């Protein structure tokens, strides 16, 4: 039983970190149909910039803020310079964001070096405590709490505010929102920056979680985020969150109980969902596929 | 008009003669033959990529899968079964069959998906394949890889260079014939307007799967050629995502949807990267040469979506129009 608890906590923590990355991806895609292949690059920049600021200042909160800020700034620059010119052209969007991904990865190597980078949780989050027989690793619980908080805030933003109404309306029917006189481009810019900030936040939280990371972390977790987006559909925050947790938990359980399947579990999840429900487990089939 | 076509043929002839005479001017000491062979291999790989990206409008980020399969089929057969020319011919057959089948499998499951899903999916499949091969160290050698013997005919660098060059020319002609055939035009039609082609009664899905299969088989052949010329395979060198990125870069820079473009792109990218790597010894920043390629690639996508070839064509048209207007 205690083993089951450890695996579950581990899976939930991983799931929430992937959620931070996938949330932006699915919002950006749902709203404008832009599949951002550079999202993992923003995530990696969040990790590097955040951990650097954390090491320089000695304050974990500053590091976290810097990671998210780095994500937001990158998101703003990307949207203005890269996404706007090719808006509406899917092929070019995919090609250009992939190019941005390469450049972001190489820039990390140029600025921070290509060697593995270490990161430790701050002292107040280091170590663990036991409840009954279960060993609780503090940093994992912290990641779960932070992820749940972000999910709640994001849900409130999307479902309880005027701005969120615009986003939801834009996802459902973009032209109609534009006809009503709202500038959807501004909404999109904000969503893009928000999604990038979340990716940056996910990156900096991921640092101490994995302990050691390399610039390849961007591509690695981007693939997981893609899997999540496919499974969850591109419609709702809750769908993305559920899919992210599913992927996190599946990885944790399979890695322990069926180790040889570890590498394949995400792909198997994705292939089965694509084959059975191409619109995603929580997506709405609009008859487009 | 007739004279024009005659001139064009003469031009092609001179070009082929020039390409085929290239190895004779190369000095082995500076690895030039090796680079030339590499360019030819990448040109074939990039042409196969162009069949998808340029002609079918399908973005695959997992194209390296076929390349890796081709290279590993060659390596495993040569190492474990038999080192002879007939064995190599059998490898060729096997490579084409396996990669075409893989293409069919991937195409069948995913060609109905929209472009972004297909891109995502192929990326994931190729990464999965790389991870699985890495795990199967007993067969693949993992990151360390293994070297293997090839038939004595292919041990000479000059011969290998010729085989690679002639293969490039033959595949170029074959692909050219294919894209100009009714089948090829149908595929281009699907790229331009899928809904209309479906309305006209074409089995769109079947054509897309066919494009993935042919492209996969050609990529597998490029992988096989790589194996024969290197006599060494490892998971990162034949399954790494950077190979897909290279093919993408070459196709985009040269000009997608032209078949000549990827070849020009391959020559350019390989030469420039060799040069940058040489320069990196004195200018450390150039060690990150991929950064400059990435930036160049973004600029090309943004400002010259049709690549060097398309840009040249546009200049030519401008120049002709100007000349016509002049008194």
PDB file of C-alpha atoms in Angstrom, chain A:
ATOM      1  CA  UNK A   1       0.000   0.000   0.000  1.00  0.00           C
ATOM      2  CA  UNK A   2       2.776   2.439   0.904  1.00  0.00           C
ATOM      3  CA  UNK A   3       4.450   1.632  -2.377  1.00  0.00           C
ATOM      4  CA  UNK A   4       1.246   2.447  -4.187  1.00  0.00           C
ATOM      5  CA  UNK A   5       1.110   5.814  -2.399  1.00  0.00           C
ATOM      6  CA  UNK A   6       4.683   6.673  -3.353  1.00  0.00           C
ATOM      7  CA  UNK A   7       4.056   5.810  -6.980  1.00  0.00           C
ATOM      8  CA  UNK A   8       0.853   7.833  -7.003  1.00  0.00           C
ATOM      9  CA  UNK A   9       2.499  10.910  -5.517  1.00  0.00           C
ATOM     10  CA  UNK A  10       5.347  10.561  -7.964  1.00  0.00           C
ATOM     11  CA  UNK A  11       2.925  10.208 -10.865  1.00  0.00           C
ATOM     12  CA  UNK A  12       0.801  13.153  -9.801  1.00  0.00           C
ATOM     13  CA  UNK A  13       3.842  15.399  -9.449  1.00  0.00           C
ATOM     14  CA  UNK A  14       5.091  14.448 -12.924  1.00  0.00           C
ATOM     15  CA  UNK A  15       1.559  14.863 -14.246  1.00  0.00           C
ATOM     16  CA  UNK A  16       1.203  18.393 -12.887  1.00  0.00           C
ATOM     17  CA  UNK A  17       4.582  19.410 -14.332  1.00  0.00           C
ATOM     18  CA  UNK A  18       3.531  18.120 -17.737  1.00  0.00           C
ATOM     19  CA  UNK A  19       0.229  19.920 -17.284  1.00  0.00           C
ATOM     20  CA  UNK A  20       2.029  23.259 -16.899  1.00  0.00           C
ATOM     21  CA  UNK A  21       3.661  22.624 -20.271  1.00  0.00           C
ATOM     22  CA  UNK A  22       0.605  21.182 -22.004  1.00  0.00           C
ATOM     23  CA  UNK A  23      -1.863  23.833 -20.799  1.00  0.00           C
ATOM     24  CA  UNK A  24      -0.281  26.549 -22.911  1.00  0.00           C
ATOM     25  CA  UNK A  25       0.102  24.209 -25.858  1.00  0.00           C
ATOM     26  CA  UNK A  26      -3.573  23.240 -25.901  1.00  0.00           C
ATOM     27  CA  UNK A  27      -4.860  26.803 -25.288  1.00  0.00           C
ATOM     28  CA  UNK A  28      -2.688  28.198 -28.067  1.00  0.00           C
ATOM     29  CA  UNK A  29      -3.784  25.427 -30.387  1.00  0.00           C
ATOM     30  CA  UNK A  30      -7.431  25.568 -29.418  1.00  0.00           C
ATOM     31  CA  UNK A  31      -7.647  29.304 -29.963  1.00  0.00           C
ATOM     32  CA  UNK A  32      -5.667  29.861 -33.148  1.00  0.00           C
ATOM     33  CA  UNK A  33      -4.845  26.418 -34.473  1.00  0.00           C
ATOM     34  CA  UNK A  34      -1.147  27.105 -33.947  1.00  0.00           C
ATOM     35  CA  UNK A  35       0.746  24.012 -32.917  1.00  0.00           C
ATOM     36  CA  UNK A  36       3.765  25.475 -31.185  1.00  0.00           C
ATOM     37  CA  UNK A  37       6.758  23.213 -31.714  1.00  0.00           C
ATOM     38  CA  UNK A  38       8.907  25.748 -29.849  1.00  0.00           C
ATOM     39  CA  UNK A  39       6.987  25.290 -26.608  1.00  0.00           C
ATOM     40  CA  UNK A  40       9.496  22.796 -25.238  1.00  0.00           C
ATOM     41  CA  UNK A  41      12.272  25.304 -25.979  1.00  0.00           C
ATOM     42  CA  UNK A  42      10.491  27.895 -23.840  1.00  0.00           C
ATOM     43  CA  UNK A  43      10.151  25.240 -21.141  1.00  0.00           C
ATOM     44  CA  UNK A  44      13.894  24.541 -21.257  1.00  0.00           C
ATOM     45  CA  UNK A  45      14.652  28.263 -21.098  1.00  0.00           C
ATOM     46  CA  UNK A  46      12.418  28.536 -18.036  1.00  0.00           C
ATOM     47  CA  UNK A  47      14.412  25.749 -16.419  1.00  0.00           C
ATOM     48  CA  UNK A  48      17.815  27.250 -17.216  1.00  0.00           C
ATOM     49  CA  UNK A  49      16.982  30.897 -16.512  1.00  0.00           C
ATOM     50  CA  UNK A  50      15.062  30.039 -13.340  1.00  0.00           C
ATOM     51  CA  UNK A  51      17.713  27.731 -11.907  1.00  0.00           C
ATOM     52  CA  UNK A  52      20.396  30.265 -12.785  1.00  0.00           C
ATOM     53  CA  UNK A  53      18.507  33.038 -10.944  1.00  0.00           C
ATOM     54  CA  UNK A  54      17.872  30.681  -8.030  1.00  0.00           C
ATOM     55  CA  UNK A  55      21.566  29.848  -7.780  1.00  0.00           C
ATOM     56  CA  UNK A  56      22.585  33.493  -8.135  1.00  0.00           C
ATOM     57  CA  UNK A  57      20.118  34.887  -5.602  1.00  0.00           C
ATOM     58  CA  UNK A  58      19.901  31.905  -3.257  1.00  0.00           C
ATOM     59  CA  UNK A  59      16.166  32.473  -3.128  1.00  0.00           C
ATOM     60  CA  UNK A  60      13.951  29.806  -4.665  1.00  0.00           C
ATOM     61  CA  UNK A  61      10.975  32.165  -5.045  1.00  0.00           C
ATOM     62  CA  UNK A  62      13.063  34.557  -7.130  1.00  0.00           C
ATOM     63  CA  UNK A  63      14.204  31.634  -9.264  1.00  0.00           C
ATOM     64  CA  UNK A  64      10.611  30.522  -9.854  1.00  0.00           C
ATOM     65  CA  UNK A  65       9.549  34.063 -10.726  1.00  0.00           C
ATOM     66  CA  UNK A  66      12.477  34.427 -13.126  1.00  0.00           C
ATOM     67  CA  UNK A  67      11.657  31.134 -14.843  1.00  0.00           C
ATOM     68  CA  UNK A  68       8.073  32.199 -15.441  1.00  0.00           C
ATOM     69  CA  UNK A  69       9.186  35.674 -16.487  1.00  0.00           C
ATOM     70  CA  UNK A  70      11.702  34.256 -18.960  1.00  0.00           C
ATOM     71  CA  UNK A  71       8.887  32.180 -20.423  1.00  0.00           C
ATOM     72  CA  UNK A  72       6.583  35.182 -20.709  1.00  0.00           C
ATOM     73  CA  UNK A  73       9.211  37.389 -22.355  1.00  0.00           C
ATOM     74  CA  UNK A  74      10.152  34.660 -24.825  1.00  0.00           C
ATOM     75  CA  UNK A  75       6.469  34.097 -25.545  1.00  0.00           C
ATOM     76  CA  UNK A  76       5.923  37.769 -26.266  1.00  0.00           C
ATOM     77  CA  UNK A  77       8.919  37.996 -28.598  1.00  0.00           C
ATOM     78  CA  UNK A  78       7.983  34.768 -30.379  1.00  0.00           C
ATOM     79  CA  UNK A  79       4.387  35.783 -30.945  1.00  0.00           C
ATOM     80  CA  UNK A  80       5.317  39.197 -32.256  1.00  0.00           C
ATOM     81  CA  UNK A  81       8.186  38.195 -34.518  1.00  0.00           C
ATOM     82  CA  UNK A  82       7.532  34.576 -35.529  1.00  0.00           C
ATOM     83  CA  UNK A  83       3.874  33.684 -35.234  1.00  0.00           C
ATOM     84  CA  UNK A  84       2.278  36.882 -36.518  1.00  0.00           C
ATOM     85  CA  UNK A  85       3.945  36.878 -39.968  1.00  0.00           C
ATOM     86  CA  UNK A  86       2.891  33.310 -40.752  1.00  0.00           C
ATOM     87  CA  UNK A  87      -0.499  33.520 -39.123  1.00  0.00           C
ATOM     88  CA  UNK A  88      -3.067  31.344 -40.902  1.00  0.00           C
ATOM     89  CA  UNK A  89      -0.534  29.170 -42.712  1.00  0.00           C
ATOM     90  CA  UNK A  90      -0.294  25.863 -40.848  1.00  0.00           C
ATOM     91  CA  UNK A  91       2.614  24.472 -42.793  1.00  0.00           C
ATOM     92  CA  UNK A  92       4.746  27.546 -42.238  1.00  0.00           C
ATOM     93  CA  UNK A  93       3.760  27.746 -38.579  1.00  0.00           C
ATOM     94  CA  UNK A  94       4.936  24.214 -37.912  1.00  0.00           C
ATOM     95  CA  UNK A  95       8.140  24.757 -39.870  1.00  0.00           C
ATOM     96  CA  UNK A  96       8.970  28.057 -38.238  1.00  0.00           C
ATOM     97  CA  UNK A  97       8.233  27.023 -34.667  1.00  0.00           C
ATOM     98  CA  UNK A  98      10.433  23.984 -35.167  1.00  0.00           C
ATOM     99  CA  UNK A  99      13.195  26.335 -36.335  1.00  0.00           C
ATOM    100  CA  UNK A 100      12.663  28.425 -33.212  1.00  0.00           C
ATOM    101  CA  UNK A 101      12.966  25.234 -31.161  1.00  0.00           C
ATOM    102  CA  UNK A 102      16.392  24.538 -32.697  1.00  0.00           C
ATOM    103  CA  UNK A 103      17.552  28.103 -32.124  1.00  0.00           C
ATOM    104  CA  UNK A 104      16.314  28.185 -28.508  1.00  0.00           C
ATOM    105  CA  UNK A 105      18.108  24.907 -27.783  1.00  0.00           C
ATOM    106  CA  UNK A 106      21.364  26.114 -29.362  1.00  0.00           C
ATOM    107  CA  UNK A 107      21.114  29.432 -27.519  1.00  0.00           C
ATOM    108  CA  UNK A 108      20.864  27.562 -24.222  1.00  0.00           C
ATOM    109  CA  UNK A 109      24.034  25.671 -25.110  1.00  0.00           C
ATOM    110  CA  UNK A 110      25.722  28.953 -26.048  1.00  0.00           C
ATOM    111  CA  UNK A 111      24.692  30.824 -22.899  1.00  0.00           C
ATOM    112  CA  UNK A 112      24.697  28.103 -20.236  1.00  0.00           C
ATOM    113  CA  UNK A 113      26.892  25.447 -21.852  1.00  0.00           C
ATOM    114  CA  UNK A 114      25.928  21.993 -23.061  1.00  0.00           C
ATOM    115  CA  UNK A 115      26.929  20.174 -19.875  1.00  0.00           C
ATOM    116  CA  UNK A 116      24.330  18.720 -17.515  1.00  0.00           C
ATOM    117  CA  UNK A 117      23.039  21.258 -15.042  1.00  0.00           C
ATOM    118  CA  UNK A 118      22.305  20.339 -11.433  1.00  0.00           C
ATOM    119  CA  UNK A 119      19.507  21.760  -9.284  1.00  0.00           C
ATOM    120  CA  UNK A 120      18.534  21.131  -5.665  1.00  0.00           C
ATOM    121  CA  UNK A 121      15.276  21.992  -3.927  1.00  0.00           C
ATOM    122  CA  UNK A 122      15.602  24.822  -1.364  1.00  0.00           C
ATOM    123  CA  UNK A 123      16.267  23.751   2.221  1.00  0.00           C
ATOM    124  CA  UNK A 124      12.662  24.128   3.358  1.00  0.00           C
ATOM    125  CA  UNK A 125      11.531  21.751   0.603  1.00  0.00           C
ATOM    126  CA  UNK A 126      14.408  19.278   0.849  1.00  0.00           C
ATOM    127  CA  UNK A 127      14.089  15.847   2.396  1.00  0.00           C
ATOM    128  CA  UNK A 128      10.994  13.947   3.326  1.00  0.00           C
ATOM    129  CA  UNK A 129       8.735  12.966   6.222  1.00  0.00           C
ATOM    130  CA  UNK A 130       6.716   9.833   6.874  1.00  0.00           C
ATOM    131  CA  UNK A 131       3.007   9.425   7.344  1.00  0.00           C
ATOM    132  CA  UNK A 132       2.405   5.929   8.662  1.00  0.00           C
ATOM    133  CA  UNK A 133       4.600   3.800   6.404  1.00  0.00           C
ATOM    134  CA  UNK A 134       4.554   6.185   3.485  1.00  0.00           C
ATOM    135  CA  UNK A 135       7.606   8.299   2.767  1.00  0.00           C
ATOM    136  CA  UNK A 136       6.505  11.734   1.563  1.00  0.00           C
ATOM    137  CA  UNK A 137       9.127  13.616  -0.436  1.00  0.00           C
ATOM    138  CA  UNK A 138       8.493  17.279   0.324  1.00  0.00           C
ATOM    139  CA  UNK A 139       9.402  18.674  -3.055  1.00  0.00           C
ATOM    140  CA  UNK A 140       6.977  16.335  -4.839  1.00  0.00           C
ATOM    141  CA  UNK A 141       4.145  17.418  -2.574  1.00  0.00           C
ATOM    142  CA  UNK A 142       5.116  21.025  -3.236  1.00  0.00           C
ATOM    143  CA  UNK A 143       4.992  20.438  -7.001  1.00  0.00           C
ATOM    144  CA  UNK A 144       1.552  18.838  -6.671  1.00  0.00           C
ATOM    145  CA  UNK A 145       0.294  21.766  -4.581  1.00  0.00           C
ATOM    146  CA  UNK A 146       1.738  24.333  -6.986  1.00  0.00           C
ATOM    147  CA  UNK A 147       0.294  22.507  -9.987  1.00  0.00           C
ATOM    148  CA  UNK A 148      -3.128  22.236  -8.390  1.00  0.00           C
ATOM    149  CA  UNK A 149      -3.024  25.942  -7.513  1.00  0.00           C
ATOM    150  CA  UNK A 150      -2.151  26.912 -11.080  1.00  0.00           C
ATOM    151  CA  UNK A 151      -4.895  24.633 -12.393  1.00  0.00           C
ATOM    152  CA  UNK A 152      -7.439  26.275 -10.067  1.00  0.00           C
ATOM    153  CA  UNK A 153      -6.334  29.801 -11.009  1.00  0.00           C
ATOM    154  CA  UNK A 154      -6.342  28.979 -14.689  1.00  0.00           C
ATOM    155  CA  UNK A 155      -9.774  27.412 -14.403  1.00  0.00           C
ATOM    156  CA  UNK A 156     -11.069  30.535 -12.648  1.00  0.00           C
ATOM    157  CA  UNK A 157      -9.507  32.744 -15.312  1.00  0.00           C
ATOM    158  CA  UNK A 158     -11.032  30.784 -18.179  1.00  0.00           C
ATOM    159  CA  UNK A 159     -14.436  30.079 -16.669  1.00  0.00           C
ATOM    160  CA  UNK A 160     -15.147  32.975 -14.326  1.00  0.00           C
ATOM    161  CA  UNK A 161     -13.860  36.124 -16.042  1.00  0.00           C
ATOM    162  CA  UNK A 162     -14.849  38.178 -19.048  1.00  0.00           C
ATOM    163  CA  UNK A 163     -11.476  37.486 -20.598  1.00  0.00           C
ATOM    164  CA  UNK A 164     -11.935  33.760 -20.125  1.00  0.00           C
ATOM    165  CA  UNK A 165     -15.305  34.019 -21.814  1.00  0.00           C
ATOM    166  CA  UNK A 166     -13.583  35.556 -24.844  1.00  0.00           C
ATOM    167  CA  UNK A 167     -11.015  32.768 -24.887  1.00  0.00           C
ATOM    168  CA  UNK A 168     -13.661  30.078 -24.678  1.00  0.00           C
ATOM    169  CA  UNK A 169     -15.746  31.772 -27.326  1.00  0.00           C
ATOM    170  CA  UNK A 170     -12.666  32.092 -29.514  1.00  0.00           C
ATOM    171  CA  UNK A 171     -11.915  28.379 -29.178  1.00  0.00           C
ATOM    172  CA  UNK A 172     -15.508  27.491 -30.048  1.00  0.00           C
ATOM    173  CA  UNK A 173     -15.952  29.906 -32.946  1.00  0.00           C
ATOM    174  CA  UNK A 174     -13.257  32.410 -33.728  1.00  0.00           C
ATOM    175  CA  UNK A 175     -14.995  34.191 -36.607  1.00  0.00           C
ATOM    176  CA  UNK A 176     -18.075  34.868 -34.527  1.00  0.00           C
ATOM    177  CA  UNK A 177     -16.003  36.556 -31.813  1.00  0.00           C
ATOM    178  CA  UNK A 178     -14.316  38.698 -34.446  1.00  0.00           C
ATOM    179  CA  UNK A 179     -17.662  39.645 -35.987  1.00  0.00           C
ATOM    180  CA  UNK A 180     -18.796  40.831 -32.578  1.00  0.00           C
ATOM    181  CA  UNK A 181     -15.987  43.351 -32.679  1.00  0.00           C
ATOM    182  CA  UNK A 182     -13.357  41.818 -30.403  1.00  0.00           C
ATOM    183  CA  UNK A 183      -9.776  41.805 -31.548  1.00  0.00           C
ATOM    184  CA  UNK A 184      -8.986  38.135 -31.223  1.00  0.00           C
ATOM    185  CA  UNK A 185      -5.327  38.799 -32.013  1.00  0.00           C
ATOM    186  CA  UNK A 186      -4.900  40.575 -28.675  1.00  0.00           C
ATOM    187  CA  UNK A 187      -6.601  37.748 -26.840  1.00  0.00           C
ATOM    188  CA  UNK A 188      -4.314  35.340 -28.621  1.00  0.00           C
ATOM    189  CA  UNK A 189      -1.199  37.341 -27.770  1.00  0.00           C
ATOM    190  CA  UNK A 190      -2.169  37.260 -24.111  1.00  0.00           C
ATOM    191  CA  UNK A 191      -2.883  33.527 -24.213  1.00  0.00           C
ATOM    192  CA  UNK A 192       0.428  32.899 -25.958  1.00  0.00           C
ATOM    193  CA  UNK A 193       2.345  34.879 -23.336  1.00  0.00           C
ATOM    194  CA  UNK A 194       0.406  33.183 -20.533  1.00  0.00           C
ATOM    195  CA  UNK A 195       1.020  29.732 -21.997  1.00  0.00           C
ATOM    196  CA  UNK A 196       4.730  30.488 -22.385  1.00  0.00           C
ATOM    197  CA  UNK A 197       4.940  31.766 -18.801  1.00  0.00           C
ATOM    198  CA  UNK A 198       3.341  28.514 -17.609  1.00  0.00           C
ATOM    199  CA  UNK A 199       5.870  26.552 -19.658  1.00  0.00           C
ATOM    200  CA  UNK A 200       8.687  28.595 -18.060  1.00  0.00           C
ATOM    201  CA  UNK A 201       7.210  27.936 -14.626  1.00  0.00           C
ATOM    202  CA  UNK A 202       6.991  24.239 -15.408  1.00  0.00           C
ATOM    203  CA  UNK A 203      10.628  24.299 -16.494  1.00  0.00           C
ATOM    204  CA  UNK A 204      11.978  25.890 -13.330  1.00  0.00           C
ATOM    205  CA  UNK A 205       9.905  23.570 -11.113  1.00  0.00           C
ATOM    206  CA  UNK A 206      11.135  20.609 -13.161  1.00  0.00           C
ATOM    207  CA  UNK A 207      14.784  21.486 -12.386  1.00  0.00           C
ATOM    208  CA  UNK A 208      14.954  20.354  -8.738  1.00  0.00           C
ATOM    209  CA  UNK A 209      12.427  17.607  -9.483  1.00  0.00           C
ATOM    210  CA  UNK A 210      14.756  15.765 -11.848  1.00  0.00           C
ATOM    211  CA  UNK A 211      17.920  16.991 -10.116  1.00  0.00           C
ATOM    212  CA  UNK A 212      20.088  17.031 -13.247  1.00  0.00           C
ATOM    213  CA  UNK A 213      19.021  18.176 -16.695  1.00  0.00           C
ATOM    214  CA  UNK A 214      20.478  19.003 -20.107  1.00  0.00           C
ATOM    215  CA  UNK A 215      19.247  21.211 -22.969  1.00  0.00           C
ATOM    216  CA  UNK A 216      17.508  18.089 -24.325  1.00  0.00           C
ATOM    217  CA  UNK A 217      14.927  18.466 -21.549  1.00  0.00           C
ATOM    218  CA  UNK A 218      12.888  20.708 -23.858  1.00  0.00           C
ATOM    219  CA  UNK A 219      12.327  18.125 -26.583  1.00  0.00           C
ATOM    220  CA  UNK A 220      11.869  15.325 -24.056  1.00  0.00           C
ATOM    221  CA  UNK A 221       8.980  16.949 -22.228  1.00  0.00           C
ATOM    222  CA  UNK A 222       7.528  18.529 -25.337  1.00  0.00           C
ATOM    223  CA  UNK A 223       6.892  15.004 -26.616  1.00  0.00           C
ATOM    224  CA  UNK A 224       5.057  14.186 -23.381  1.00  0.00           C
ATOM    225  CA  UNK A 225       3.056  17.399 -23.705  1.00  0.00           C
ATOM    226  CA  UNK A 226       2.102  16.433 -27.268  1.00  0.00           C
ATOM    227  CA  UNK A 227       0.907  13.069 -26.037  1.00  0.00           C
ATOM    228  CA  UNK A 228      -1.132  14.828 -23.363  1.00  0.00           C
ATOM    229  CA  UNK A 229      -2.626  17.262 -25.836  1.00  0.00           C
ATOM    230  CA  UNK A 230      -3.610  14.436 -28.163  1.00  0.00           C
ATOM    231  CA  UNK A 231      -5.144  12.405 -25.349  1.00  0.00           C
ATOM    232  CA  UNK A 232      -6.900  15.318 -23.695  1.00  0.00           C
ATOM    233  CA  UNK A 233      -8.230  16.981 -26.803  1.00  0.00           C
ATOM    234  CA  UNK A 234      -7.641  20.667 -27.368  1.00  0.00           C
ATOM    235  CA  UNK A 235     -10.831  21.999 -25.905  1.00  0.00           C
ATOM    236  CA  UNK A 236     -10.616  22.406 -22.180  1.00  0.00           C
ATOM    237  CA  UNK A 237      -8.221  23.038 -19.332  1.00  0.00           C
ATOM    238  CA  UNK A 238      -9.746  20.207 -17.328  1.00  0.00           C
ATOM    239  CA  UNK A 239      -9.328  17.768 -20.211  1.00  0.00           C
ATOM    240  CA  UNK A 240      -5.657  18.712 -20.500  1.00  0.00           C
ATOM    241  CA  UNK A 241      -5.187  18.390 -16.732  1.00  0.00           C
ATOM    242  CA  UNK A 242      -6.866  14.975 -16.638  1.00  0.00           C
ATOM    243  CA  UNK A 243      -4.763  13.737 -19.559  1.00  0.00           C
ATOM    244  CA  UNK A 244      -1.565  15.094 -17.988  1.00  0.00           C
ATOM    245  CA  UNK A 245      -2.262  13.314 -14.717  1.00  0.00           C
ATOM    246  CA  UNK A 246      -3.149  10.146 -16.612  1.00  0.00           C
ATOM    247  CA  UNK A 247       0.178  10.243 -18.449  1.00  0.00           C
ATOM    248  CA  UNK A 248       2.077  11.029 -15.234  1.00  0.00           C
ATOM    249  CA  UNK A 249       0.443   8.181 -13.315  1.00  0.00           C
ATOM    250  CA  UNK A 250       0.732   5.703 -16.183  1.00  0.00           C
ATOM    251  CA  UNK A 251       4.451   6.463 -16.416  1.00  0.00           C
ATOM    252  CA  UNK A 252       4.980   6.053 -12.685  1.00  0.00           C
ATOM    253  CA  UNK A 253       3.098   2.743 -12.408  1.00  0.00           C
ATOM    254  CA  UNK A 254       4.470   1.219 -15.593  1.00  0.00           C
ATOM    255  CA  UNK A 255       8.043   2.229 -14.749  1.00  0.00           C
ATOM    256  CA  UNK A 256       7.739   0.238 -11.530  1.00  0.00           C
ATOM    257  CA  UNK A 257       5.583  -2.732 -12.461  1.00  0.00           C
ATOM    258  CA  UNK A 258       6.488  -3.312 -16.139  1.00  0.00           C
ATOM    259  CA  UNK A 259       9.889  -1.629 -16.646  1.00  0.00           C
ATOM    260  CA  UNK A 260      10.419  -2.833 -20.250  1.00  0.00           C
ATOM    261  CA  UNK A 261       7.262  -1.008 -21.315  1.00  0.00           C
ATOM    262  CA  UNK A 262       8.378   2.368 -19.901  1.00  0.00           C
ATOM    263  CA  UNK A 263       9.537   3.791 -23.189  1.00  0.00           C
ATOM    264  CA  UNK A 264       6.451   2.598 -25.012  1.00  0.00           C
ATOM    265  CA  UNK A 265       3.680   3.466 -22.586  1.00  0.00           C
ATOM    266  CA  UNK A 266       3.144   7.044 -23.809  1.00  0.00           C
ATOM    267  CA  UNK A 267       3.119   6.028 -27.435  1.00  0.00           C
ATOM    268  CA  UNK A 268       0.724   3.168 -26.712  1.00  0.00           C
ATOM    269  CA  UNK A 269      -1.595   5.603 -24.923  1.00  0.00           C
ATOM    270  CA  UNK A 270      -1.402   8.027 -27.822  1.00  0.00           C
ATOM    271  CA  UNK A 271      -1.848   5.421 -30.544  1.00  0.00           C
ATOM    272  CA  UNK A 272      -4.845   3.846 -28.844  1.00  0.00           C
ATOM    273  CA  UNK A 273      -6.516   7.233 -28.339  1.00  0.00           C
ATOM    274  CA  UNK A 274      -5.786   8.328 -31.908  1.00  0.00           C
ATOM    275  CA  UNK A 275      -7.127   5.078 -33.299  1.00  0.00           C
ATOM    276  CA  UNK A 276     -10.285   5.025 -31.192  1.00  0.00           C
ATOM    277  CA  UNK A 277     -11.108   8.682 -30.539  1.00  0.00           C
ATOM    278  CA  UNK A 278      -9.069  11.020 -32.770  1.00  0.00           C
ATOM    279  CA  UNK A 279     -10.676  14.062 -31.146  1.00  0.00           C
ATOM    280  CA  UNK A 280      -9.151  13.093 -27.775  1.00  0.00           C
ATOM    281  CA  UNK A 281     -10.672  11.512 -24.703  1.00  0.00           C
ATOM    282  CA  UNK A 282     -12.205  14.769 -23.523  1.00  0.00           C
ATOM    283  CA  UNK A 283     -12.442  16.518 -26.857  1.00  0.00           C
ATOM    284  CA  UNK A 284     -15.590  17.368 -28.736  1.00  0.00           C
ATOM    285  CA  UNK A 285     -15.936  15.828 -32.185  1.00  0.00           C
ATOM    286  CA  UNK A 286     -16.928  18.578 -34.557  1.00  0.00           C
ATOM    287  CA  UNK A 287     -16.862  16.245 -37.523  1.00  0.00           C
ATOM    288  CA  UNK A 288     -13.747  17.925 -38.901  1.00  0.00           C
ATOM    289  CA  UNK A 289     -11.535  14.896 -38.880  1.00  0.00           C
TER     290      UNK A 289
END
